[in-house]
């Protein structure tokens, strides 16, 4: 994503953040129904934004083996590894799945305002755990990811769900390109965030950590969000048994998944981890395919963007979370009175705690539990069939 020359990246963000925030505040206050697959339709239109990445590769293969999905585009972004690896890795996956009909459009090389921090230590230098596949022959489309996302959303207003399984830079760029995007999009299902501690810092989950400014723009965009965070994806560790089932599959998809699994499990063990790799991103795809596998609660979620230690932390505000539980009649009063409070004011600051939102309106459906065996039954069956 490259802002026009007259703008620095920071100016671009400030301008677009404000524009997105103001233009979609109404979206937050009149909170629409959260995304669910359009069960009535034969297929649900999705765009998958991704930073392949071992678990992204599994999620892309799962999505391409799922007849319920009409994948309108795949939009790689820099994250686990730089874009010059995530882009060809995405192209490799569409070739392996025999789905070169799906347009792949290159997205952002860097976060909106920060330097790129990758997770090559976890995903291997090539992003696929070290599993080597031939160079892809398929080329990406010329259109940049942000433009393609906006064009598809305009073509199918109210029908397209964004499934985001990497940093949110492309989505933030698309929101800045077209101020009507949030109104055109049916919903967004993200692998991202955590209400129970991070994985790259104690506070932040990797996807939001890489680009907190983009994360905040997305949570404040007014798009109905389903957040599939570490709270549930920590329970999706790939095992030797899963590898055996994939190995026994005859298809190119099953064999490719087995090869990535073998390399990723060995790489994870070589780092001294006793469990993992986790199938974080496949759980986000599954949350769209079959939400009944997870349990959700409504939260107002915002993103820390200033923290010296906590940038990228997703904070969930709910009148019923933790020790806030009350008797039913008191609960209703609490919900109507609850404000979203910011950090304690400095001496130069406001007299009282700053109020980020003067009333509690949920902007996200957060996954708080899952049935791991149902998840893996679906994932492994679809990859190895
Ligand atoms: O924190 C997990 C997320 O970060 C997953 O999307 C994984 O692919 C990495 O991008
Ligand atoms: Ca990812």
mmCIF file with all atom_site columns, C-alpha atoms in Angstrom, residues 190-356:
data_model
loop_
_atom_site.group_PDB
_atom_site.id
_atom_site.type_symbol
_atom_site.label_atom_id
_atom_site.label_alt_id
_atom_site.label_comp_id
_atom_site.label_asym_id
_atom_site.label_entity_id
_atom_site.label_seq_id
_atom_site.pdbx_PDB_ins_code
_atom_site.Cartn_x
_atom_site.Cartn_y
_atom_site.Cartn_z
_atom_site.occupancy
_atom_site.B_iso_or_equiv
_atom_site.pdbx_formal_charge
_atom_site.auth_seq_id
_atom_site.auth_comp_id
_atom_site.auth_asym_id
_atom_site.auth_atom_id
_atom_site.pdbx_PDB_model_num
ATOM 1   C CA . UNK A 1 190 ? -10.704 -12.224 12.010 1.00 0.00 ? 190 UNK A CA 1
ATOM 2   C CA . UNK A 1 191 ? -8.079  -14.418 13.457 1.00 0.00 ? 191 UNK A CA 1
ATOM 3   C CA . UNK A 1 192 ? -6.686  -11.726 15.684 1.00 0.00 ? 192 UNK A CA 1
ATOM 4   C CA . UNK A 1 193 ? -6.485  -10.299 19.160 1.00 0.00 ? 193 UNK A CA 1
ATOM 5   C CA . UNK A 1 194 ? -6.855  -11.864 22.564 1.00 0.00 ? 194 UNK A CA 1
ATOM 6   C CA . UNK A 1 195 ? -8.702  -11.070 25.788 1.00 0.00 ? 195 UNK A CA 1
ATOM 7   C CA . UNK A 1 196 ? -6.388  -13.419 27.705 1.00 0.00 ? 196 UNK A CA 1
ATOM 8   C CA . UNK A 1 197 ? -2.857  -12.268 26.971 1.00 0.00 ? 197 UNK A CA 1
ATOM 9   C CA . UNK A 1 198 ? -0.704  -12.160 23.881 1.00 0.00 ? 198 UNK A CA 1
ATOM 10  C CA . UNK A 1 199 ? 1.731   -14.456 22.095 1.00 0.00 ? 199 UNK A CA 1
ATOM 11  C CA . UNK A 1 200 ? 4.366   -12.029 20.826 1.00 0.00 ? 200 UNK A CA 1
ATOM 12  C CA . UNK A 1 201 ? 4.229   -9.841  23.956 1.00 0.00 ? 201 UNK A CA 1
ATOM 13  C CA . UNK A 1 202 ? 2.312   -10.612 27.147 1.00 0.00 ? 202 UNK A CA 1
ATOM 14  C CA . UNK A 1 203 ? -0.294  -8.093  25.916 1.00 0.00 ? 203 UNK A CA 1
ATOM 15  C CA . UNK A 1 204 ? -0.584  -8.463  22.145 1.00 0.00 ? 204 UNK A CA 1
ATOM 16  C CA . UNK A 1 205 ? -1.491  -11.173 19.653 1.00 0.00 ? 205 UNK A CA 1
ATOM 17  C CA . UNK A 1 206 ? 0.793   -11.133 16.579 1.00 0.00 ? 206 UNK A CA 1
ATOM 18  C CA . UNK A 1 207 ? -1.647  -9.947  13.870 1.00 0.00 ? 207 UNK A CA 1
ATOM 19  C CA . UNK A 1 208 ? -2.727  -6.898  15.876 1.00 0.00 ? 208 UNK A CA 1
ATOM 20  C CA . UNK A 1 209 ? 0.801   -6.357  17.266 1.00 0.00 ? 209 UNK A CA 1
ATOM 21  C CA . UNK A 1 210 ? 2.213   -5.947  13.729 1.00 0.00 ? 210 UNK A CA 1
ATOM 22  C CA . UNK A 1 211 ? -0.205  -3.144  12.870 1.00 0.00 ? 211 UNK A CA 1
ATOM 23  C CA . UNK A 1 212 ? -2.135  -1.785  15.892 1.00 0.00 ? 212 UNK A CA 1
ATOM 24  C CA . UNK A 1 213 ? -3.246  1.344   13.992 1.00 0.00 ? 213 UNK A CA 1
ATOM 25  C CA . UNK A 1 214 ? -4.855  -0.814  11.319 1.00 0.00 ? 214 UNK A CA 1
ATOM 26  C CA . UNK A 1 215 ? -6.438  -2.951  14.023 1.00 0.00 ? 215 UNK A CA 1
ATOM 27  C CA . UNK A 1 216 ? -7.998  0.080   15.689 1.00 0.00 ? 216 UNK A CA 1
ATOM 28  C CA . UNK A 1 217 ? -9.359  1.370   12.342 1.00 0.00 ? 217 UNK A CA 1
ATOM 29  C CA . UNK A 1 218 ? -11.011 -1.991  11.689 1.00 0.00 ? 218 UNK A CA 1
ATOM 30  C CA . UNK A 1 219 ? -12.584 -2.302  15.165 1.00 0.00 ? 219 UNK A CA 1
ATOM 31  C CA . UNK A 1 220 ? -13.882 1.274   14.867 1.00 0.00 ? 220 UNK A CA 1
ATOM 32  C CA . UNK A 1 221 ? -15.046 0.907   11.266 1.00 0.00 ? 221 UNK A CA 1
ATOM 33  C CA . UNK A 1 222 ? -18.606 -0.164  12.077 1.00 0.00 ? 222 UNK A CA 1
ATOM 34  C CA . UNK A 1 223 ? -18.169 -3.466  10.202 1.00 0.00 ? 223 UNK A CA 1
ATOM 35  C CA . UNK A 1 224 ? -19.770 -6.289  12.283 1.00 0.00 ? 224 UNK A CA 1
ATOM 36  C CA . UNK A 1 225 ? -16.764 -8.223  13.606 1.00 0.00 ? 225 UNK A CA 1
ATOM 37  C CA . UNK A 1 226 ? -16.294 -11.782 14.776 1.00 0.00 ? 226 UNK A CA 1
ATOM 38  C CA . UNK A 1 227 ? -13.028 -11.975 16.707 1.00 0.00 ? 227 UNK A CA 1
ATOM 39  C CA . UNK A 1 228 ? -11.398 -15.420 16.844 1.00 0.00 ? 228 UNK A CA 1
ATOM 40  C CA . UNK A 1 229 ? -8.460  -14.726 19.126 1.00 0.00 ? 229 UNK A CA 1
ATOM 41  C CA . UNK A 1 230 ? -5.870  -16.618 21.128 1.00 0.00 ? 230 UNK A CA 1
ATOM 42  C CA . UNK A 1 231 ? -8.572  -17.224 23.754 1.00 0.00 ? 231 UNK A CA 1
ATOM 43  C CA . UNK A 1 232 ? -9.700  -20.134 21.568 1.00 0.00 ? 232 UNK A CA 1
ATOM 44  C CA . UNK A 1 233 ? -6.925  -20.681 19.009 1.00 0.00 ? 233 UNK A CA 1
ATOM 45  C CA . UNK A 1 234 ? -4.555  -21.808 21.763 1.00 0.00 ? 234 UNK A CA 1
ATOM 46  C CA . UNK A 1 235 ? -6.624  -25.020 21.747 1.00 0.00 ? 235 UNK A CA 1
ATOM 47  C CA . UNK A 1 236 ? -5.868  -25.920 18.124 1.00 0.00 ? 236 UNK A CA 1
ATOM 48  C CA . UNK A 1 237 ? -2.496  -27.615 18.287 1.00 0.00 ? 237 UNK A CA 1
ATOM 49  C CA . UNK A 1 238 ? -1.615  -29.862 15.312 1.00 0.00 ? 238 UNK A CA 1
ATOM 50  C CA . UNK A 1 239 ? -0.515  -33.369 16.374 1.00 0.00 ? 239 UNK A CA 1
ATOM 51  C CA . UNK A 1 240 ? 1.304   -36.372 14.911 1.00 0.00 ? 240 UNK A CA 1
ATOM 52  C CA . UNK A 1 241 ? -2.080  -38.103 14.620 1.00 0.00 ? 241 UNK A CA 1
ATOM 53  C CA . UNK A 1 242 ? -3.350  -35.258 12.395 1.00 0.00 ? 242 UNK A CA 1
ATOM 54  C CA . UNK A 1 243 ? -0.169  -35.577 10.315 1.00 0.00 ? 243 UNK A CA 1
ATOM 55  C CA . UNK A 1 244 ? -0.799  -39.336 9.860  1.00 0.00 ? 244 UNK A CA 1
ATOM 56  C CA . UNK A 1 245 ? -4.389  -38.694 8.701  1.00 0.00 ? 245 UNK A CA 1
ATOM 57  C CA . UNK A 1 246 ? -3.203  -36.062 6.205  1.00 0.00 ? 246 UNK A CA 1
ATOM 58  C CA . UNK A 1 247 ? -0.443  -38.362 4.943  1.00 0.00 ? 247 UNK A CA 1
ATOM 59  C CA . UNK A 1 248 ? -2.987  -41.070 4.204  1.00 0.00 ? 248 UNK A CA 1
ATOM 60  C CA . UNK A 1 249 ? -5.004  -38.684 2.014  1.00 0.00 ? 249 UNK A CA 1
ATOM 61  C CA . UNK A 1 250 ? -4.499  -39.183 -1.731 1.00 0.00 ? 250 UNK A CA 1
ATOM 62  C CA . UNK A 1 251 ? -5.181  -35.633 -2.978 1.00 0.00 ? 251 UNK A CA 1
ATOM 63  C CA . UNK A 1 252 ? -2.556  -32.976 -3.774 1.00 0.00 ? 252 UNK A CA 1
ATOM 64  C CA . UNK A 1 253 ? -4.103  -30.842 -1.020 1.00 0.00 ? 253 UNK A CA 1
ATOM 65  C CA . UNK A 1 254 ? -3.771  -33.597 1.571  1.00 0.00 ? 254 UNK A CA 1
ATOM 66  C CA . UNK A 1 255 ? -0.189  -34.371 0.574  1.00 0.00 ? 255 UNK A CA 1
ATOM 67  C CA . UNK A 1 256 ? 0.785   -30.676 0.613  1.00 0.00 ? 256 UNK A CA 1
ATOM 68  C CA . UNK A 1 257 ? -0.838  -30.205 4.024  1.00 0.00 ? 257 UNK A CA 1
ATOM 69  C CA . UNK A 1 258 ? 1.014   -33.292 5.308  1.00 0.00 ? 258 UNK A CA 1
ATOM 70  C CA . UNK A 1 259 ? 4.316   -31.912 3.984  1.00 0.00 ? 259 UNK A CA 1
ATOM 71  C CA . UNK A 1 260 ? 3.742   -28.527 5.660  1.00 0.00 ? 260 UNK A CA 1
ATOM 72  C CA . UNK A 1 261 ? 2.595   -30.254 8.856  1.00 0.00 ? 261 UNK A CA 1
ATOM 73  C CA . UNK A 1 262 ? 5.689   -32.469 8.986  1.00 0.00 ? 262 UNK A CA 1
ATOM 74  C CA . UNK A 1 263 ? 8.027   -29.537 8.502  1.00 0.00 ? 263 UNK A CA 1
ATOM 75  C CA . UNK A 1 264 ? 6.111   -27.258 10.874 1.00 0.00 ? 264 UNK A CA 1
ATOM 76  C CA . UNK A 1 265 ? 5.890   -29.828 13.676 1.00 0.00 ? 265 UNK A CA 1
ATOM 77  C CA . UNK A 1 266 ? 9.606   -30.623 13.337 1.00 0.00 ? 266 UNK A CA 1
ATOM 78  C CA . UNK A 1 267 ? 10.466  -26.902 13.239 1.00 0.00 ? 267 UNK A CA 1
ATOM 79  C CA . UNK A 1 268 ? 8.331   -26.222 16.338 1.00 0.00 ? 268 UNK A CA 1
ATOM 80  C CA . UNK A 1 269 ? 9.978   -29.111 18.227 1.00 0.00 ? 269 UNK A CA 1
ATOM 81  C CA . UNK A 1 270 ? 13.438  -27.907 17.162 1.00 0.00 ? 270 UNK A CA 1
ATOM 82  C CA . UNK A 1 271 ? 12.610  -24.632 18.930 1.00 0.00 ? 271 UNK A CA 1
ATOM 83  C CA . UNK A 1 272 ? 11.905  -26.629 22.084 1.00 0.00 ? 272 UNK A CA 1
ATOM 84  C CA . UNK A 1 273 ? 8.114   -26.217 22.056 1.00 0.00 ? 273 UNK A CA 1
ATOM 85  C CA . UNK A 1 274 ? 6.229   -29.248 23.375 1.00 0.00 ? 274 UNK A CA 1
ATOM 86  C CA . UNK A 1 275 ? 2.995   -28.387 21.546 1.00 0.00 ? 275 UNK A CA 1
ATOM 87  C CA . UNK A 1 276 ? 2.056   -26.630 18.350 1.00 0.00 ? 276 UNK A CA 1
ATOM 88  C CA . UNK A 1 277 ? 1.959   -25.388 15.725 1.00 0.00 ? 277 UNK A CA 1
ATOM 89  C CA . UNK A 1 278 ? -1.530  -24.058 16.382 1.00 0.00 ? 278 UNK A CA 1
ATOM 90  C CA . UNK A 1 279 ? -4.073  -23.871 13.574 1.00 0.00 ? 279 UNK A CA 1
ATOM 91  C CA . UNK A 1 280 ? -5.085  -20.313 14.509 1.00 0.00 ? 280 UNK A CA 1
ATOM 92  C CA . UNK A 1 281 ? -6.213  -19.255 11.031 1.00 0.00 ? 281 UNK A CA 1
ATOM 93  C CA . UNK A 1 282 ? -8.183  -22.387 10.159 1.00 0.00 ? 282 UNK A CA 1
ATOM 94  C CA . UNK A 1 283 ? -10.311 -21.717 13.244 1.00 0.00 ? 283 UNK A CA 1
ATOM 95  C CA . UNK A 1 284 ? -11.283 -18.318 11.816 1.00 0.00 ? 284 UNK A CA 1
ATOM 96  C CA . UNK A 1 285 ? -12.403 -19.967 8.570  1.00 0.00 ? 285 UNK A CA 1
ATOM 97  C CA . UNK A 1 286 ? -14.249 -22.601 10.619 1.00 0.00 ? 286 UNK A CA 1
ATOM 98  C CA . UNK A 1 287 ? -15.965 -19.878 12.677 1.00 0.00 ? 287 UNK A CA 1
ATOM 99  C CA . UNK A 1 288 ? -17.543 -18.733 9.409  1.00 0.00 ? 288 UNK A CA 1
ATOM 100 C CA . UNK A 1 289 ? -18.246 -22.221 8.054  1.00 0.00 ? 289 UNK A CA 1
ATOM 101 C CA . UNK A 1 290 ? -19.820 -23.565 11.272 1.00 0.00 ? 290 UNK A CA 1
ATOM 102 C CA . UNK A 1 291 ? -20.131 -21.009 14.132 1.00 0.00 ? 291 UNK A CA 1
ATOM 103 C CA . UNK A 1 292 ? -21.735 -23.723 16.313 1.00 0.00 ? 292 UNK A CA 1
ATOM 104 C CA . UNK A 1 293 ? -18.230 -25.114 16.941 1.00 0.00 ? 293 UNK A CA 1
ATOM 105 C CA . UNK A 1 294 ? -17.484 -21.993 19.013 1.00 0.00 ? 294 UNK A CA 1
ATOM 106 C CA . UNK A 1 295 ? -19.132 -20.028 21.811 1.00 0.00 ? 295 UNK A CA 1
ATOM 107 C CA . UNK A 1 296 ? -19.313 -16.231 21.505 1.00 0.00 ? 296 UNK A CA 1
ATOM 108 C CA . UNK A 1 297 ? -19.871 -13.249 23.789 1.00 0.00 ? 297 UNK A CA 1
ATOM 109 C CA . UNK A 1 298 ? -20.459 -9.617  22.756 1.00 0.00 ? 298 UNK A CA 1
ATOM 110 C CA . UNK A 1 299 ? -17.767 -7.079  23.683 1.00 0.00 ? 299 UNK A CA 1
ATOM 111 C CA . UNK A 1 300 ? -16.767 -3.534  22.863 1.00 0.00 ? 300 UNK A CA 1
ATOM 112 C CA . UNK A 1 301 ? -13.179 -4.144  21.717 1.00 0.00 ? 301 UNK A CA 1
ATOM 113 C CA . UNK A 1 302 ? -10.584 -1.408  21.242 1.00 0.00 ? 302 UNK A CA 1
ATOM 114 C CA . UNK A 1 303 ? -6.866  -1.547  20.457 1.00 0.00 ? 303 UNK A CA 1
ATOM 115 C CA . UNK A 1 304 ? -3.990  -0.018  22.427 1.00 0.00 ? 304 UNK A CA 1
ATOM 116 C CA . UNK A 1 305 ? -1.883  2.002   19.973 1.00 0.00 ? 305 UNK A CA 1
ATOM 117 C CA . UNK A 1 306 ? 0.242   4.114   22.349 1.00 0.00 ? 306 UNK A CA 1
ATOM 118 C CA . UNK A 1 307 ? 1.561   1.546   24.802 1.00 0.00 ? 307 UNK A CA 1
ATOM 119 C CA . UNK A 1 308 ? 5.327   1.290   25.186 1.00 0.00 ? 308 UNK A CA 1
ATOM 120 C CA . UNK A 1 309 ? 4.773   -2.287  26.363 1.00 0.00 ? 309 UNK A CA 1
ATOM 121 C CA . UNK A 1 310 ? 1.197   -2.952  25.234 1.00 0.00 ? 310 UNK A CA 1
ATOM 122 C CA . UNK A 1 311 ? 0.724   -1.642  21.669 1.00 0.00 ? 311 UNK A CA 1
ATOM 123 C CA . UNK A 1 312 ? -1.492  -4.126  19.818 1.00 0.00 ? 312 UNK A CA 1
ATOM 124 C CA . UNK A 1 313 ? -3.352  -5.265  22.926 1.00 0.00 ? 313 UNK A CA 1
ATOM 125 C CA . UNK A 1 314 ? -7.079  -5.827  22.296 1.00 0.00 ? 314 UNK A CA 1
ATOM 126 C CA . UNK A 1 315 ? -9.145  -4.775  25.306 1.00 0.00 ? 315 UNK A CA 1
ATOM 127 C CA . UNK A 1 316 ? -12.643 -6.186  25.705 1.00 0.00 ? 316 UNK A CA 1
ATOM 128 C CA . UNK A 1 317 ? -15.248 -4.149  27.610 1.00 0.00 ? 317 UNK A CA 1
ATOM 129 C CA . UNK A 1 318 ? -18.395 -5.954  28.690 1.00 0.00 ? 318 UNK A CA 1
ATOM 130 C CA . UNK A 1 319 ? -20.866 -5.275  31.527 1.00 0.00 ? 319 UNK A CA 1
ATOM 131 C CA . UNK A 1 320 ? -21.023 -8.988  32.248 1.00 0.00 ? 320 UNK A CA 1
ATOM 132 C CA . UNK A 1 321 ? -17.356 -9.964  32.111 1.00 0.00 ? 321 UNK A CA 1
ATOM 133 C CA . UNK A 1 322 ? -15.352 -11.094 35.113 1.00 0.00 ? 322 UNK A CA 1
ATOM 134 C CA . UNK A 1 323 ? -16.468 -9.796  38.522 1.00 0.00 ? 323 UNK A CA 1
ATOM 135 C CA . UNK A 1 324 ? -19.036 -7.433  36.996 1.00 0.00 ? 324 UNK A CA 1
ATOM 136 C CA . UNK A 1 325 ? -21.825 -10.009 37.156 1.00 0.00 ? 325 UNK A CA 1
ATOM 137 C CA . UNK A 1 326 ? -24.909 -8.689  38.955 1.00 0.00 ? 326 UNK A CA 1
ATOM 138 C CA . UNK A 1 327 ? -28.492 -9.599  39.618 1.00 0.00 ? 327 UNK A CA 1
ATOM 139 C CA . UNK A 1 328 ? -30.597 -9.397  36.412 1.00 0.00 ? 328 UNK A CA 1
ATOM 140 C CA . UNK A 1 329 ? -32.339 -6.139  37.260 1.00 0.00 ? 329 UNK A CA 1
ATOM 141 C CA . UNK A 1 330 ? -29.047 -4.498  38.251 1.00 0.00 ? 330 UNK A CA 1
ATOM 142 C CA . UNK A 1 331 ? -27.483 -5.928  35.100 1.00 0.00 ? 331 UNK A CA 1
ATOM 143 C CA . UNK A 1 332 ? -29.820 -3.985  32.822 1.00 0.00 ? 332 UNK A CA 1
ATOM 144 C CA . UNK A 1 333 ? -29.068 -0.736  34.685 1.00 0.00 ? 333 UNK A CA 1
ATOM 145 C CA . UNK A 1 334 ? -25.319 -1.440  34.473 1.00 0.00 ? 334 UNK A CA 1
ATOM 146 C CA . UNK A 1 335 ? -25.459 -2.026  30.718 1.00 0.00 ? 335 UNK A CA 1
ATOM 147 C CA . UNK A 1 336 ? -27.282 1.259   30.189 1.00 0.00 ? 336 UNK A CA 1
ATOM 148 C CA . UNK A 1 337 ? -24.842 3.169   32.388 1.00 0.00 ? 337 UNK A CA 1
ATOM 149 C CA . UNK A 1 338 ? -21.547 1.508   31.407 1.00 0.00 ? 338 UNK A CA 1
ATOM 150 C CA . UNK A 1 339 ? -18.942 3.785   29.824 1.00 0.00 ? 339 UNK A CA 1
ATOM 151 C CA . UNK A 1 340 ? -15.728 2.811   28.098 1.00 0.00 ? 340 UNK A CA 1
ATOM 152 C CA . UNK A 1 341 ? -13.046 4.296   30.313 1.00 0.00 ? 341 UNK A CA 1
ATOM 153 C CA . UNK A 1 342 ? -9.482  5.196   29.277 1.00 0.00 ? 342 UNK A CA 1
ATOM 154 C CA . UNK A 1 343 ? -6.305  5.338   31.380 1.00 0.00 ? 343 UNK A CA 1
ATOM 155 C CA . UNK A 1 344 ? -6.042  7.461   34.514 1.00 0.00 ? 344 UNK A CA 1
ATOM 156 C CA . UNK A 1 345 ? -5.413  11.145  33.581 1.00 0.00 ? 345 UNK A CA 1
ATOM 157 C CA . UNK A 1 346 ? -1.970  12.694  34.087 1.00 0.00 ? 346 UNK A CA 1
ATOM 158 C CA . UNK A 1 347 ? -1.696  15.916  36.090 1.00 0.00 ? 347 UNK A CA 1
ATOM 159 C CA . UNK A 1 348 ? -1.814  17.786  32.788 1.00 0.00 ? 348 UNK A CA 1
ATOM 160 C CA . UNK A 1 349 ? -4.812  15.725  31.697 1.00 0.00 ? 349 UNK A CA 1
ATOM 161 C CA . UNK A 1 350 ? -8.573  15.781  32.348 1.00 0.00 ? 350 UNK A CA 1
ATOM 162 C CA . UNK A 1 351 ? -9.908  16.043  35.908 1.00 0.00 ? 351 UNK A CA 1
ATOM 163 C CA . UNK A 1 352 ? -11.598 12.636  35.720 1.00 0.00 ? 352 UNK A CA 1
ATOM 164 C CA . UNK A 1 353 ? -10.872 9.443   33.784 1.00 0.00 ? 353 UNK A CA 1
ATOM 165 C CA . UNK A 1 354 ? -11.229 10.064  30.036 1.00 0.00 ? 354 UNK A CA 1
ATOM 166 C CA . UNK A 1 355 ? -14.364 8.491   28.543 1.00 0.00 ? 355 UNK A CA 1
ATOM 167 C CA . UNK A 1 356 ? -13.589 6.730   25.253 1.00 0.00 ? 356 UNK A CA 1
#
